[in-house]
Tab-separated table of C-alpha atoms in Angstrom:
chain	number	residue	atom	x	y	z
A	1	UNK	CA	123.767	180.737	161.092
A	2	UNK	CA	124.571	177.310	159.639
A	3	UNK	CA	121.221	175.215	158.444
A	4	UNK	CA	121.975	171.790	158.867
A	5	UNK	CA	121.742	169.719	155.756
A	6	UNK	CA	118.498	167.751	155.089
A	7	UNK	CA	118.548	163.886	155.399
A	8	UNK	CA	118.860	161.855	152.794
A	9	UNK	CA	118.183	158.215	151.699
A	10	UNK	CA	120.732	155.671	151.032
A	11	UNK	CA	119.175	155.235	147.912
A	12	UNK	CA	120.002	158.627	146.881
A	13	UNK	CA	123.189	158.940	147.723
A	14	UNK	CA	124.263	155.175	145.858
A	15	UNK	CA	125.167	156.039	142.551
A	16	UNK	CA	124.769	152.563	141.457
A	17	UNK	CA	120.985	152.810	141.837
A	18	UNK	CA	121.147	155.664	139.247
A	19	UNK	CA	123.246	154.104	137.247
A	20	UNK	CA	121.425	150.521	136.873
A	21	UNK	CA	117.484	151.800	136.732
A	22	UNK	CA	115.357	149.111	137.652
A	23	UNK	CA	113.778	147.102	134.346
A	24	UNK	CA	110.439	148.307	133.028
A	25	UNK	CA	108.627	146.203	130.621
A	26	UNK	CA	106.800	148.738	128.429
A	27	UNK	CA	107.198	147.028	124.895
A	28	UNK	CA	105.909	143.139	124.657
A	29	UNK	CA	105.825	141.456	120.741
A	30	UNK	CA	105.245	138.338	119.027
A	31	UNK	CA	105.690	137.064	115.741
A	32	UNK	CA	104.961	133.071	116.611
A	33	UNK	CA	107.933	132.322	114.287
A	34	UNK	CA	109.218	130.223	117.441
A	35	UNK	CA	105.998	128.769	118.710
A	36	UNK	CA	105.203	125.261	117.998
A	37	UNK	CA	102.830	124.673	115.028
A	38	UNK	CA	99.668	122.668	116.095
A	39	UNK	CA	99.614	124.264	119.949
A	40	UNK	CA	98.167	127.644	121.004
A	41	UNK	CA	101.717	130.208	121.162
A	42	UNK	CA	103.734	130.120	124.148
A	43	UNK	CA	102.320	132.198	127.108
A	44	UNK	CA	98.577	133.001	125.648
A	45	UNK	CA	95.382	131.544	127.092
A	46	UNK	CA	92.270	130.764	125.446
A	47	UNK	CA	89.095	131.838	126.288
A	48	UNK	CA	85.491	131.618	124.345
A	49	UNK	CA	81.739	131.210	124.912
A	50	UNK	CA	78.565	129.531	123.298
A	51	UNK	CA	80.837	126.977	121.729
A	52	UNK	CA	83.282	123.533	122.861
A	53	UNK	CA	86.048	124.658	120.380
A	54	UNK	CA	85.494	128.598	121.478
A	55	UNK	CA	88.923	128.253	122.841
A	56	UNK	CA	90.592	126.581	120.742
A	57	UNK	CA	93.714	128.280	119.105
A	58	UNK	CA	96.966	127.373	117.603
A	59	UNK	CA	100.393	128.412	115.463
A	60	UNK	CA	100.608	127.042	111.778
A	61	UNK	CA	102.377	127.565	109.147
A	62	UNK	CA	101.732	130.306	106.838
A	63	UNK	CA	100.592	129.107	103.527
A	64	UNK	CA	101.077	132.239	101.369
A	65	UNK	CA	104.727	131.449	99.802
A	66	UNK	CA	105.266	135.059	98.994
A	67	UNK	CA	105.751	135.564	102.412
A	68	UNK	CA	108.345	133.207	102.880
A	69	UNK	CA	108.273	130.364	105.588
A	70	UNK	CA	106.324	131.959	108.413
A	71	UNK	CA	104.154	131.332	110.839
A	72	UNK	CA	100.529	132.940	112.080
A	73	UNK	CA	97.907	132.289	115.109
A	74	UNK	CA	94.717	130.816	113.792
A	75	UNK	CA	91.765	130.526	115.537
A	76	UNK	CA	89.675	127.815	113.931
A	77	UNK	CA	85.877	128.326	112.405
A	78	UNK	CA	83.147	127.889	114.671
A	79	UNK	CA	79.671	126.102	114.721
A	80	UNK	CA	77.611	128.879	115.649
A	81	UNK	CA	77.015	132.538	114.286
A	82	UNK	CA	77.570	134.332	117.389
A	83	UNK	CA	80.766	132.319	118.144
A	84	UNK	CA	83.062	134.408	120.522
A	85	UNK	CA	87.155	133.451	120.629
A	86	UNK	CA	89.212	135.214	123.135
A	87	UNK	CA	93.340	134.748	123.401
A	88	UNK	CA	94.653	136.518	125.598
A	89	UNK	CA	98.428	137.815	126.294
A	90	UNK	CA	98.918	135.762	130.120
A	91	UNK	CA	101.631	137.743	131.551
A	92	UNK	CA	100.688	141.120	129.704
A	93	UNK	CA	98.210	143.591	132.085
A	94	UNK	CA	98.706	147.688	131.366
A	95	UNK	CA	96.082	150.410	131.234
A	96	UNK	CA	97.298	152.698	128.609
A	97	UNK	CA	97.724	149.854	125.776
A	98	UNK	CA	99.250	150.563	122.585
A	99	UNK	CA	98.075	148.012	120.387
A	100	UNK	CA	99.060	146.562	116.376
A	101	UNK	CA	98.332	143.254	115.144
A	102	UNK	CA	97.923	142.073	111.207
A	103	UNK	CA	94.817	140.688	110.471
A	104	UNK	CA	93.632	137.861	107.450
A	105	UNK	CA	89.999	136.948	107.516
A	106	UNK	CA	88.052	135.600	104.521
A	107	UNK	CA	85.780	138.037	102.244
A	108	UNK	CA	82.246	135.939	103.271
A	109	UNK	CA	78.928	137.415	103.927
A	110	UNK	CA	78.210	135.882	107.535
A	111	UNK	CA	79.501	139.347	108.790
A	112	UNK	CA	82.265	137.333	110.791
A	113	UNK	CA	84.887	139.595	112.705
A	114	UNK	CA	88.502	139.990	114.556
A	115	UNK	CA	90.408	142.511	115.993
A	116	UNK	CA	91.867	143.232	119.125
A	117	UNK	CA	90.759	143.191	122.788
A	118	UNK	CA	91.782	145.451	125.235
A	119	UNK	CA	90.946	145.967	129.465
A	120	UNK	CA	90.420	141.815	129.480
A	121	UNK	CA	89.644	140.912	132.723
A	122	UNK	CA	87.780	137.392	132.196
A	123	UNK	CA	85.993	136.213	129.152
A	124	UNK	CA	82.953	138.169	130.587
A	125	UNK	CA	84.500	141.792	130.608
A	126	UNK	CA	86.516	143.421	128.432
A	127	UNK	CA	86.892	146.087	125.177
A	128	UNK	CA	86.622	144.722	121.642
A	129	UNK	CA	87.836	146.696	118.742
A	130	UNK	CA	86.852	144.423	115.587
A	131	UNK	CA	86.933	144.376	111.680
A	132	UNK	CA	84.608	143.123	109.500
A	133	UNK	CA	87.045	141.586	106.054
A	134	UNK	CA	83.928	141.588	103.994
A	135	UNK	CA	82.661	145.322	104.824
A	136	UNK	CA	85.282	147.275	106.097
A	137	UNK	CA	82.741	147.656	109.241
A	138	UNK	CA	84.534	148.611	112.660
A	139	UNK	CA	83.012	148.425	115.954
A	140	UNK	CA	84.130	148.671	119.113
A	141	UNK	CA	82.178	147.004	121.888
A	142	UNK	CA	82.165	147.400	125.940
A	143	UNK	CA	81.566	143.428	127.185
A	144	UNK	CA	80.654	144.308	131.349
A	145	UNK	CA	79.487	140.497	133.067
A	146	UNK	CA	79.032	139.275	129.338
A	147	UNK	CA	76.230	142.163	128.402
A	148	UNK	CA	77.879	143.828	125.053
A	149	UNK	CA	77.536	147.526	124.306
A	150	UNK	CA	78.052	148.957	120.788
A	151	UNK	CA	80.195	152.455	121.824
A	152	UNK	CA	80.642	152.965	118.193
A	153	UNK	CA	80.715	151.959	113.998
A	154	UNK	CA	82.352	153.054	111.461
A	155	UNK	CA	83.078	151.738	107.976
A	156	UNK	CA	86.987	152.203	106.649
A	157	UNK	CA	87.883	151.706	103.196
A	158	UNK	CA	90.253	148.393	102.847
A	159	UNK	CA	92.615	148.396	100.066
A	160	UNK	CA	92.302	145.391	97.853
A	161	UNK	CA	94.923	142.780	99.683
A	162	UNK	CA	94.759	140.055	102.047
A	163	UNK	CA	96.106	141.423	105.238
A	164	UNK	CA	95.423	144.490	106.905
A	165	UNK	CA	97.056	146.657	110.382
A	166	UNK	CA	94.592	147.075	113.260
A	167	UNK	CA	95.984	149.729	115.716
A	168	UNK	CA	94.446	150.783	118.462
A	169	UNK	CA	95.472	153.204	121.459
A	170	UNK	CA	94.116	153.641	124.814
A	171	UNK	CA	94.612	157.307	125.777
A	172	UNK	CA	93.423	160.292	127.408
A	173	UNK	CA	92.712	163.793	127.136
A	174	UNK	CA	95.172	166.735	128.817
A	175	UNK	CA	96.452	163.886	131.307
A	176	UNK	CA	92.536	164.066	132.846
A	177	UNK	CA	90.756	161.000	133.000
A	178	UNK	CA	88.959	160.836	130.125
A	179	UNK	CA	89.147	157.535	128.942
A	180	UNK	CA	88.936	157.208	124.531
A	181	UNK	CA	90.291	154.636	122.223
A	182	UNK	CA	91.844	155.774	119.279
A	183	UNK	CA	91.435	153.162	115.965
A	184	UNK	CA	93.536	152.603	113.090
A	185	UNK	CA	93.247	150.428	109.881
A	186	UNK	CA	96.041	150.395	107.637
A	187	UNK	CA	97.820	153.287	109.112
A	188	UNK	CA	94.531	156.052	109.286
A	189	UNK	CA	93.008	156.982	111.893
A	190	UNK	CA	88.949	155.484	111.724
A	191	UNK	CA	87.538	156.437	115.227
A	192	UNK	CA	88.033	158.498	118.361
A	193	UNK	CA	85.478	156.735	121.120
A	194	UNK	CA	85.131	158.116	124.408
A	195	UNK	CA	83.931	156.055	127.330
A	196	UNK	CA	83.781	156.948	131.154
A	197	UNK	CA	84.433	153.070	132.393
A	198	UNK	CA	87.436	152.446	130.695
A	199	UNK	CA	90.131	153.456	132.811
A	200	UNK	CA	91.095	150.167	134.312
A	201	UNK	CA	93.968	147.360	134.027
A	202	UNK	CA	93.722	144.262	131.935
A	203	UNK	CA	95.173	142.095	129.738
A	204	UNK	CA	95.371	142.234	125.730
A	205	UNK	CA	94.901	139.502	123.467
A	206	UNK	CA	93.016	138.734	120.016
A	207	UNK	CA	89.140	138.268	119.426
A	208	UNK	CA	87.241	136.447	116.462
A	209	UNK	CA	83.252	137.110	116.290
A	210	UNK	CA	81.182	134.553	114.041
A	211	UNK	CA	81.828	131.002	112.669
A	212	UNK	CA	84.775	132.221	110.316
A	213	UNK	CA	88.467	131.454	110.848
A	214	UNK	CA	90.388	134.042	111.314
A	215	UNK	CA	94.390	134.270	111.127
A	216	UNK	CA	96.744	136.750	113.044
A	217	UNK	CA	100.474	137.842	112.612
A	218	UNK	CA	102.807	140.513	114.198
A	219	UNK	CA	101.299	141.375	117.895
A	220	UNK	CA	102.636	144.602	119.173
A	221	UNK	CA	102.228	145.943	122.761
A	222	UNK	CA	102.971	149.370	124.084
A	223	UNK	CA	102.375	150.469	127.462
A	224	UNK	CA	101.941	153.568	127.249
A	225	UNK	CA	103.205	155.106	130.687
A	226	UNK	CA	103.246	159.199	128.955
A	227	UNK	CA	99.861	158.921	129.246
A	228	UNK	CA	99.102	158.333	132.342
A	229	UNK	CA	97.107	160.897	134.780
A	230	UNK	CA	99.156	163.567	136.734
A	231	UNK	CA	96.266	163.182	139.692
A	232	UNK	CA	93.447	161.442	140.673
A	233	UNK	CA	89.820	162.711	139.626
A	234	UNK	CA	88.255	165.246	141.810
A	235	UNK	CA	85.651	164.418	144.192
A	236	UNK	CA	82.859	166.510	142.538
């Protein structure tokens, strides 16, 4: 008895698809060394609230010489405490973000912030995972139709320098979906928060809380795809 072979696809049976794997753009970064100083950086988008210069962002020119000539995104101060700045990465939407930016903001008591946001739909919903310079204070928030929820604090201990690494990692637990955000300052882990709404797609960009200006350098993007779910949750 002869089984006949099974059918397969064209696709399967043209090497060439094998051998030229469609593109997958996994790994996005900036260092604004090529953006225009003045302008907000090439292929970001402002967003803010309570404020008329809420949105208002743009590359300069580092002025720390020991760096050499480089440049930074600032986002300027504000005129009200509970300023909120928003720039967001356009063209950039994933689920399982990997995210590190550098971070300069200035050592004042108004309890101003920046960090990263994460799951940005509009300027009304999305994650924010800040720092405050002056405290060490981290918080990451839940923003759903502009109501904020605190999902957790911690305080880190900030070596004595001007900049600082924010990390933070969108992942899950044993491939289920069990949505936490992992938080790193200067390389050590800070916080672990869990949250059941947070599996969704969005964009990534930067966030500044409070009248202070705050500066940003070195915006790394990971999509993580390993961490994605095997299945869909069950019913029950």
């Amino acid at each position: 008895i002869v089984l006949p072979s099974p059918p397969r696809s064209p696709d399967v049976l043209d090497v060439s698809v094998h051998a030229n794997p469609p593109k997958q753009d996994i790994l996005w970064r900036w260092d604004f060394n090529h953006d225009q100083p003045g302008i907000p950086p090439a292929g970001f988008v402002g967003m803010g609230r309570n404020d008329d210069n809420a949105a208002v962002w743009e590359v300069q020119v580092d002025q720390d010489t020991s760096r050499g000539v480089q440049r930074l995104v600032r986002s300027p101060a504000c005129s009200l405490q509970d300023c909120v700045r928003l720039l967001v990465a356009d063209q950039v939407s994933t689920t399982y973000p990997d995210v590190t930016v550098q971070v300069r903001g200035p050592r004042l008591a108004d309890q101003s912030e920046l960090g990263i946001a994460i799951a940005v739909t509009d300027r009304d919903n999305y994650y924010a995972i800040t720092l405050q310079p002056g405290t060490g204070l981290v918080t990451t928030r839940r923003v759903t139709d502009g109501t904020v929820t605190v999902l957790g604090q911690v305080t880190a201990k900030l070596a004595p320098k001007a900049w600082h690494t924010m990390r933070v990692q969108r992942i899950n637990f044993l491939h289920l979906d069990k949505g936490r955000l992992a938080v790193y300052i200067d390389g050590a882990q800070v916080a672990a928060v869990e949250d059941a709404v947070l599996p969704q797609e969005g964009q990534v960009g930067l966030i500044a809380l409070g009248p202070s200006a705050a500066q940003f350098d070195g915006l790394h993007v990971l999509d993580l795809v390993s961490n994605r779910t095997f299945s869909q949750p069950a019913a029950y």
